[in-house]
Coordinates of C-alpha atoms and ligand atoms in Angstrom, one line a residue:
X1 CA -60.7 36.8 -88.3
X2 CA -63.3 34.4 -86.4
X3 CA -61.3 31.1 -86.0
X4 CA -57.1 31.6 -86.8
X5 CA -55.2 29.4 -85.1
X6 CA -53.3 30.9 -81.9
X7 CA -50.1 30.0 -81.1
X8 CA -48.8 31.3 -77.5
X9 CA -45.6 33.1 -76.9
X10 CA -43.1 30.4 -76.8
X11 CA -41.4 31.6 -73.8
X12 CA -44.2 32.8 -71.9
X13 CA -45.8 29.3 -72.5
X14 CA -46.5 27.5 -69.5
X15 CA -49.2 25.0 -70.4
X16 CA -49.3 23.3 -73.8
X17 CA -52.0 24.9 -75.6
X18 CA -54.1 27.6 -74.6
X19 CA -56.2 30.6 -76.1
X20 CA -54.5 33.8 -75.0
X21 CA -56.8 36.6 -74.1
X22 CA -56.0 40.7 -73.2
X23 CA -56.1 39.4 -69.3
X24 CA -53.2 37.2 -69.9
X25 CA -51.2 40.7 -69.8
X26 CA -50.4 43.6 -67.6
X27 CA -50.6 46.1 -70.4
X28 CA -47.8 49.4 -70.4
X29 CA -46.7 51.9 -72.2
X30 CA -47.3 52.9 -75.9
X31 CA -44.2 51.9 -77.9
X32 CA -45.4 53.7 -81.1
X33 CA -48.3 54.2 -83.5
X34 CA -49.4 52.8 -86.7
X35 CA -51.6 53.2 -89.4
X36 CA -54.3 50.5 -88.1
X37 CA -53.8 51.2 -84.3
X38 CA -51.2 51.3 -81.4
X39 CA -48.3 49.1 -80.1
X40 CA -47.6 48.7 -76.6
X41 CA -45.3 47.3 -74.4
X42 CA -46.7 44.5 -72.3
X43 CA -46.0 41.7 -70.0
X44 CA -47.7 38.1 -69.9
X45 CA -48.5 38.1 -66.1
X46 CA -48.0 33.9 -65.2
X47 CA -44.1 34.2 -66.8
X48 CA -43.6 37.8 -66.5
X49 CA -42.4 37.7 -69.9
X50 CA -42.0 40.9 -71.5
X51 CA -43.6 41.5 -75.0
X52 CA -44.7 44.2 -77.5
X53 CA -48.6 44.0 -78.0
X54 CA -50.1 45.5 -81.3
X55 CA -53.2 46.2 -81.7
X56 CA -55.1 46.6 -84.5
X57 CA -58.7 47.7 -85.4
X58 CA -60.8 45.4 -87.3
X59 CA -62.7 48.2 -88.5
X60 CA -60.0 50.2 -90.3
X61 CA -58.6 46.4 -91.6
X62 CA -61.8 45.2 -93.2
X63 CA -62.9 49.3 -94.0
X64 CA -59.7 48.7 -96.2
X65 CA -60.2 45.1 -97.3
X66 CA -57.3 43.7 -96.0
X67 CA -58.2 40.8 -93.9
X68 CA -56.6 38.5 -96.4
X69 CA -53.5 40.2 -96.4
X70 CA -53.1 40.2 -92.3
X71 CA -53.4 36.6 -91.9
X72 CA -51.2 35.8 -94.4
X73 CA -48.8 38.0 -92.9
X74 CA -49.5 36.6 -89.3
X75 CA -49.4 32.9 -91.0
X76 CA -46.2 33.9 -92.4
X77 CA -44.1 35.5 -89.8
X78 CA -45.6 32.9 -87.1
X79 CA -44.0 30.0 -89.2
X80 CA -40.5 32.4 -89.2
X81 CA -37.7 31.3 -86.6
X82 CA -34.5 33.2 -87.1
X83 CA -32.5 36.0 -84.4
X84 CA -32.9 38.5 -87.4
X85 CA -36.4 38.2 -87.9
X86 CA -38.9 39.6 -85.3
X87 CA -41.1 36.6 -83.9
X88 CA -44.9 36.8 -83.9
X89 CA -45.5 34.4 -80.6
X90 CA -49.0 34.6 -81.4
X91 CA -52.8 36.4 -81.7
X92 CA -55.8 36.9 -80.1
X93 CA -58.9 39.4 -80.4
X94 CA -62.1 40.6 -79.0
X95 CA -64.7 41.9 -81.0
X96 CA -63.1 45.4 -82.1
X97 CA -59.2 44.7 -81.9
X98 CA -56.5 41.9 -83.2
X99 CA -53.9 41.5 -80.3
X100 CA -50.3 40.7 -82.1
X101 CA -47.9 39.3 -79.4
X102 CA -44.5 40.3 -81.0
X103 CA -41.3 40.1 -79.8
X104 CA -40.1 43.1 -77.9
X105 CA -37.4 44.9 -79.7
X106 CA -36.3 47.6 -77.2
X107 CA -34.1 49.0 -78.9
X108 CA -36.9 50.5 -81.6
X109 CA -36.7 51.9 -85.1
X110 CA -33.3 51.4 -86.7
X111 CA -34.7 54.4 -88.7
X112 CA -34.3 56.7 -85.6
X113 CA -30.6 55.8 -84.6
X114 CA -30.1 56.4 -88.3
X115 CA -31.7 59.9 -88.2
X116 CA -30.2 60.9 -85.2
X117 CA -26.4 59.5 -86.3
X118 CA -26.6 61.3 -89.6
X119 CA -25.2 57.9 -90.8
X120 CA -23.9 55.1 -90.0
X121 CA -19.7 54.2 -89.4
X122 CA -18.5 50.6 -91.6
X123 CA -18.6 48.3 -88.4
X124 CA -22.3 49.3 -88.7
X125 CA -23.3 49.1 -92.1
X126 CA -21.6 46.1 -92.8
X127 CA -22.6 44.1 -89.5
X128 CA -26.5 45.3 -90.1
X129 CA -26.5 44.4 -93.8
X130 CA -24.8 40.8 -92.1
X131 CA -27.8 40.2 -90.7
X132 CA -30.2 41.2 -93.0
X133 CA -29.0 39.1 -95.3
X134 CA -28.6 36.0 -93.2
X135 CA -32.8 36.6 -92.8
X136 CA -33.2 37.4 -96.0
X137 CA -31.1 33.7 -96.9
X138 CA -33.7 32.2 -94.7
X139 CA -36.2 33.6 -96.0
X140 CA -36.0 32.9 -99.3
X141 CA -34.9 29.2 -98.7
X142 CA -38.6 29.4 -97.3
X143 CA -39.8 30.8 -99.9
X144 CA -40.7 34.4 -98.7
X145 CA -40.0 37.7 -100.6
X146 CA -40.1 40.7 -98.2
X147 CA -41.0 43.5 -100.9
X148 CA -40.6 46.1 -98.2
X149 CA -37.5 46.6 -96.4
X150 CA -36.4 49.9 -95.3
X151 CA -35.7 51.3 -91.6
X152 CA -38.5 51.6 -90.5
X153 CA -39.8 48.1 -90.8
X154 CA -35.8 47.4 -89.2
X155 CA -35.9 47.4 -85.3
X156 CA -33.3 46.6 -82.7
X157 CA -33.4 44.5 -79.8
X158 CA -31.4 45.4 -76.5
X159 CA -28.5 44.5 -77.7
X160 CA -28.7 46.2 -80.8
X161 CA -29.1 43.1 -82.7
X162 CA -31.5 43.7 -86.2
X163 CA -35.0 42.5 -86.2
X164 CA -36.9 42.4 -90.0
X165 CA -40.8 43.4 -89.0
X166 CA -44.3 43.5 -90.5
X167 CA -43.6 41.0 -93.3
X168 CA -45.5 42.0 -96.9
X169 CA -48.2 44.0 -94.6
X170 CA -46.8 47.1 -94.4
X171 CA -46.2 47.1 -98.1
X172 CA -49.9 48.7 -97.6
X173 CA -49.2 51.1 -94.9
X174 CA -48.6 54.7 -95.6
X175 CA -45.0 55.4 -95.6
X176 CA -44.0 57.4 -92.7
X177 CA -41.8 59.3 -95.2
X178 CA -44.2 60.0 -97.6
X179 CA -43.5 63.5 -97.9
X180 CA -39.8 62.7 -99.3
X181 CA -40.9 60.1 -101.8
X182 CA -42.0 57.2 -99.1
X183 CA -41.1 53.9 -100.1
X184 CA -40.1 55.0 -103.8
X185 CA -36.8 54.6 -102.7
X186 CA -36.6 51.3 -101.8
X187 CA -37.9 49.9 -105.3
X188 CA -35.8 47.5 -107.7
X189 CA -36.4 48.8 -111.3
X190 CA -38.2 45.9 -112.3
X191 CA -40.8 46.9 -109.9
X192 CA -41.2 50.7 -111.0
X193 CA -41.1 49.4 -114.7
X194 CA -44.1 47.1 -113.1
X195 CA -42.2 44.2 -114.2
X196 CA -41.9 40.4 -113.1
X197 CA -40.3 40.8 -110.6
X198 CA -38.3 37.7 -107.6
X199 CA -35.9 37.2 -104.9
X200 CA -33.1 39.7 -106.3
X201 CA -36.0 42.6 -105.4
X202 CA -34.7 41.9 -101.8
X203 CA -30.7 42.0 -102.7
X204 CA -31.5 45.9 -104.8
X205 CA -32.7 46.7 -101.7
X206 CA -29.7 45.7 -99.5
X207 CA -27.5 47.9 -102.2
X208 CA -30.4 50.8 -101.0
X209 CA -29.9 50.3 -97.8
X210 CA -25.9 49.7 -97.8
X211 CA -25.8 53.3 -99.5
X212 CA -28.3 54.4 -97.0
X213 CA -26.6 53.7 -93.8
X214 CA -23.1 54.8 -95.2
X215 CA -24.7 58.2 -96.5
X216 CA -27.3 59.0 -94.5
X217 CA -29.7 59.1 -97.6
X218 CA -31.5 56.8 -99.8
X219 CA -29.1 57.3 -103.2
X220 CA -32.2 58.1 -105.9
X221 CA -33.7 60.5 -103.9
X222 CA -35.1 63.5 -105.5
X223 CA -37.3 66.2 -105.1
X224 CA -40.3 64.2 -106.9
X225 CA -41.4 61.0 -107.0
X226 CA -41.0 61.0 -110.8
X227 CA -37.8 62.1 -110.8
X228 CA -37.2 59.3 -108.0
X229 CA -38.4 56.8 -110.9
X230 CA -36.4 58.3 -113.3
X231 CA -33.4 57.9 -111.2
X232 CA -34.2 54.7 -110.3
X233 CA -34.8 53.4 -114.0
X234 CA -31.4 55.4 -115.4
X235 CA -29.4 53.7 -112.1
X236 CA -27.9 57.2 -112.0
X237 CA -25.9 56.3 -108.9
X238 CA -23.2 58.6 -107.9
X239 CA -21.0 58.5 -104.8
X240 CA -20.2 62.0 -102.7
X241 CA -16.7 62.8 -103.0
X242 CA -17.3 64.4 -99.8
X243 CA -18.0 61.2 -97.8
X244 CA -14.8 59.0 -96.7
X245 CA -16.9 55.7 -97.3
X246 CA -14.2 52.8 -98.3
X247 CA -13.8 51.7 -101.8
X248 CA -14.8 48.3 -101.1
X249 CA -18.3 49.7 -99.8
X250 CA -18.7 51.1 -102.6
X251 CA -18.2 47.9 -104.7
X252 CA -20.2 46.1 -102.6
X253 CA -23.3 48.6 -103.4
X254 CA -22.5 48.9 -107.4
X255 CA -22.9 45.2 -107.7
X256 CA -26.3 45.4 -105.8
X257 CA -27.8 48.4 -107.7
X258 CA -27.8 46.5 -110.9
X259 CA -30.4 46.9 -113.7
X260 CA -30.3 42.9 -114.6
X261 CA -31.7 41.6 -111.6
X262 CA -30.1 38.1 -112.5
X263 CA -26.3 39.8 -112.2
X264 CA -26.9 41.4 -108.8
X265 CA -24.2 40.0 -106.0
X266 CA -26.3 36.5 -104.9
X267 CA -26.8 36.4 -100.8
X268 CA -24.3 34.3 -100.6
X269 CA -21.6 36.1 -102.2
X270 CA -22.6 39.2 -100.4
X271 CA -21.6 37.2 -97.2
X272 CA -18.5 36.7 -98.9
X273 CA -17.6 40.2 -100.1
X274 CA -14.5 41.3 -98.5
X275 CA -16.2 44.0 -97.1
X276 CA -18.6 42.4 -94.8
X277 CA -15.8 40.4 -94.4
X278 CA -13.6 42.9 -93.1
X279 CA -16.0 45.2 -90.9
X280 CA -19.3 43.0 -89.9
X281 CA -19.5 42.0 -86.3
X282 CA -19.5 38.3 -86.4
X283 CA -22.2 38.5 -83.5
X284 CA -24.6 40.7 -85.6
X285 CA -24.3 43.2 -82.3
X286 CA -23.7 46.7 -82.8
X287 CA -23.5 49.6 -80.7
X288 CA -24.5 52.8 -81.2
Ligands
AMP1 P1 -46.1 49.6 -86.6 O1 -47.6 49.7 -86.4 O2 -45.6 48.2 -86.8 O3 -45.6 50.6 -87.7 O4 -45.5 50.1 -85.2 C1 -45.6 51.4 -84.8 C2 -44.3 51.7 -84.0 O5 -44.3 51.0 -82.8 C3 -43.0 51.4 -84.6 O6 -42.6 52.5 -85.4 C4 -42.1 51.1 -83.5 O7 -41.5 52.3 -83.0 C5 -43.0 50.6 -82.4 N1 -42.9 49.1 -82.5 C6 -43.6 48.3 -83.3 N2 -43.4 47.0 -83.0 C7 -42.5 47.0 -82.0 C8 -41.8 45.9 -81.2 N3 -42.0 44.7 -81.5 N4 -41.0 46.3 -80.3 C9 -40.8 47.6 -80.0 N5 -41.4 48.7 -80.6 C10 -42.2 48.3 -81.6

């Protein structure tokens, strides 16, 4: 980690270039906890801009042998500019500790408004999976494959707007649901088969996820994680009769959760699908 390139926060910028340093900011609360260390909220004292600082222990990073995998993750979402993707102003470290200056997403883990909802109504669902897929259409045009998107690595800002996070890093962190199957869930068959695997990896997982918020669960969950495979590989998707989830939801997640990943509903059609039509919020603002 000796000599990355730092880029400073774009609005907290006030000269052209500069090396940022942990006296740049008033340091506050913790915002939450990782597997390599904390996040907290902070504030870059000249502009009084308001940030999320993560830091992270190059101990536990190189202990793990993932040095490579953090810069290219840094590299990656540095270069990212989209409202649905979570910016990475910049970095900075001392001898123990990589500073992440992130953008501050106040409105935390969609994960937890999930839990605490039960699940989510069709205004919702549809306007999140909107936005996801708008980043994920950006991303792709730039060439990047997310791997690993599920709630947790989905925050909201103030306004309840989506934020993608940690891009291809967490794919290494523990899953904070590991005890009901972890990130099993979220995995295209091609992947559990331990096939080739592309783009469409990231539209299986919008189906996931579509099911997800409308339901309240993941649909292949099971008790084990083989049984989680097995579900996965079968596609043994079944709808609750109990649920009053629209029709056109429904068709919108059965031509995700496709075996063939070169059938599944393109990015572009999903944008198109009468259901995000009909219910997402043209704004990508939702409130809970
Ligand atoms: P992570 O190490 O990325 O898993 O982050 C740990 C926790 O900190 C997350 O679960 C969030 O609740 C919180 N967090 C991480 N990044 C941000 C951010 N940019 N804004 C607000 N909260 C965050």
């Amino acid at each position: 980690m000796a000599d990355q390139p730092r880029k400073p926060p774009k609005q907290p910028q006030t000269t052209s270039k500069r090396q940022w340093s942990l006296s740049d900011f008033d340091v506050g609360k913790p915002l939450g906890k990782g597997r390599f260390g904390r996040v907290y909220l902070a504030r870059e004292i000249k502009s009084k801009y308001i940030v999320a600082l993560k830091v992270i222990f190059k101990e536990q990073i190189e202990k793990h042998g993932l040095q490579h995998q953090l810069r290219r993750e840094m590299e990656i979402q540095t270069a990212l500019r989209h409202p649905n993707v979570l910016r990475l102003h910049g970095w900075f470290h001392d001898n123990e500790r990589i500073f992440l200056i992130l953008e501050y997403a106040h409105g935390g883990e969609l994960y937890r408004q999930l839990r605490k909802l039960g699940h989510l109504t069709e205004t919702q669902a549809a306007t999140y999976i909107a936005s996801l897929t708008e980043a994920l259409l950006y991303c792709h045009d730039k060439h990047v494959i997310h791997r690993d998107i599920k709630p947790e690595n989905l925050l909201l800002d103030h306004e309840g707007r989506l934020k993608i996070a940690d891009f291809g890093w967490s794919v290494q962190s523990r899953s904070k649901r590991h005890t009901m199957c972890g990130t099993l869930d979220y995995l295209a068959p091609e992947m559990v088969e331990r096939k080739a695997h592309d783009y469409a990896v990231d539209n299986w997982t919008l189906g996931i996820l579509c099911y997800e918020f409308l339901y309240g669960v993941p649909p292949f969950e099971a008790e084990s994680q083989m049984d989680t495979f097995e579900r996965i590989k079968k596609i043994d998707l079944a709808f609750p009769s109990t649920s009053d989830v629209s029709a056109e939801a429904k068709d919108l997640i059965s031509r995700l959760l496709v075996k063939d990943s070169s059938k599944r509903l393109s990015l572009e059609k999903i944008m198109g699908h009468p259901w995000i039509v009909k219910n997402a919020n043209s704004m990508g603002i939702c409130s809970n």
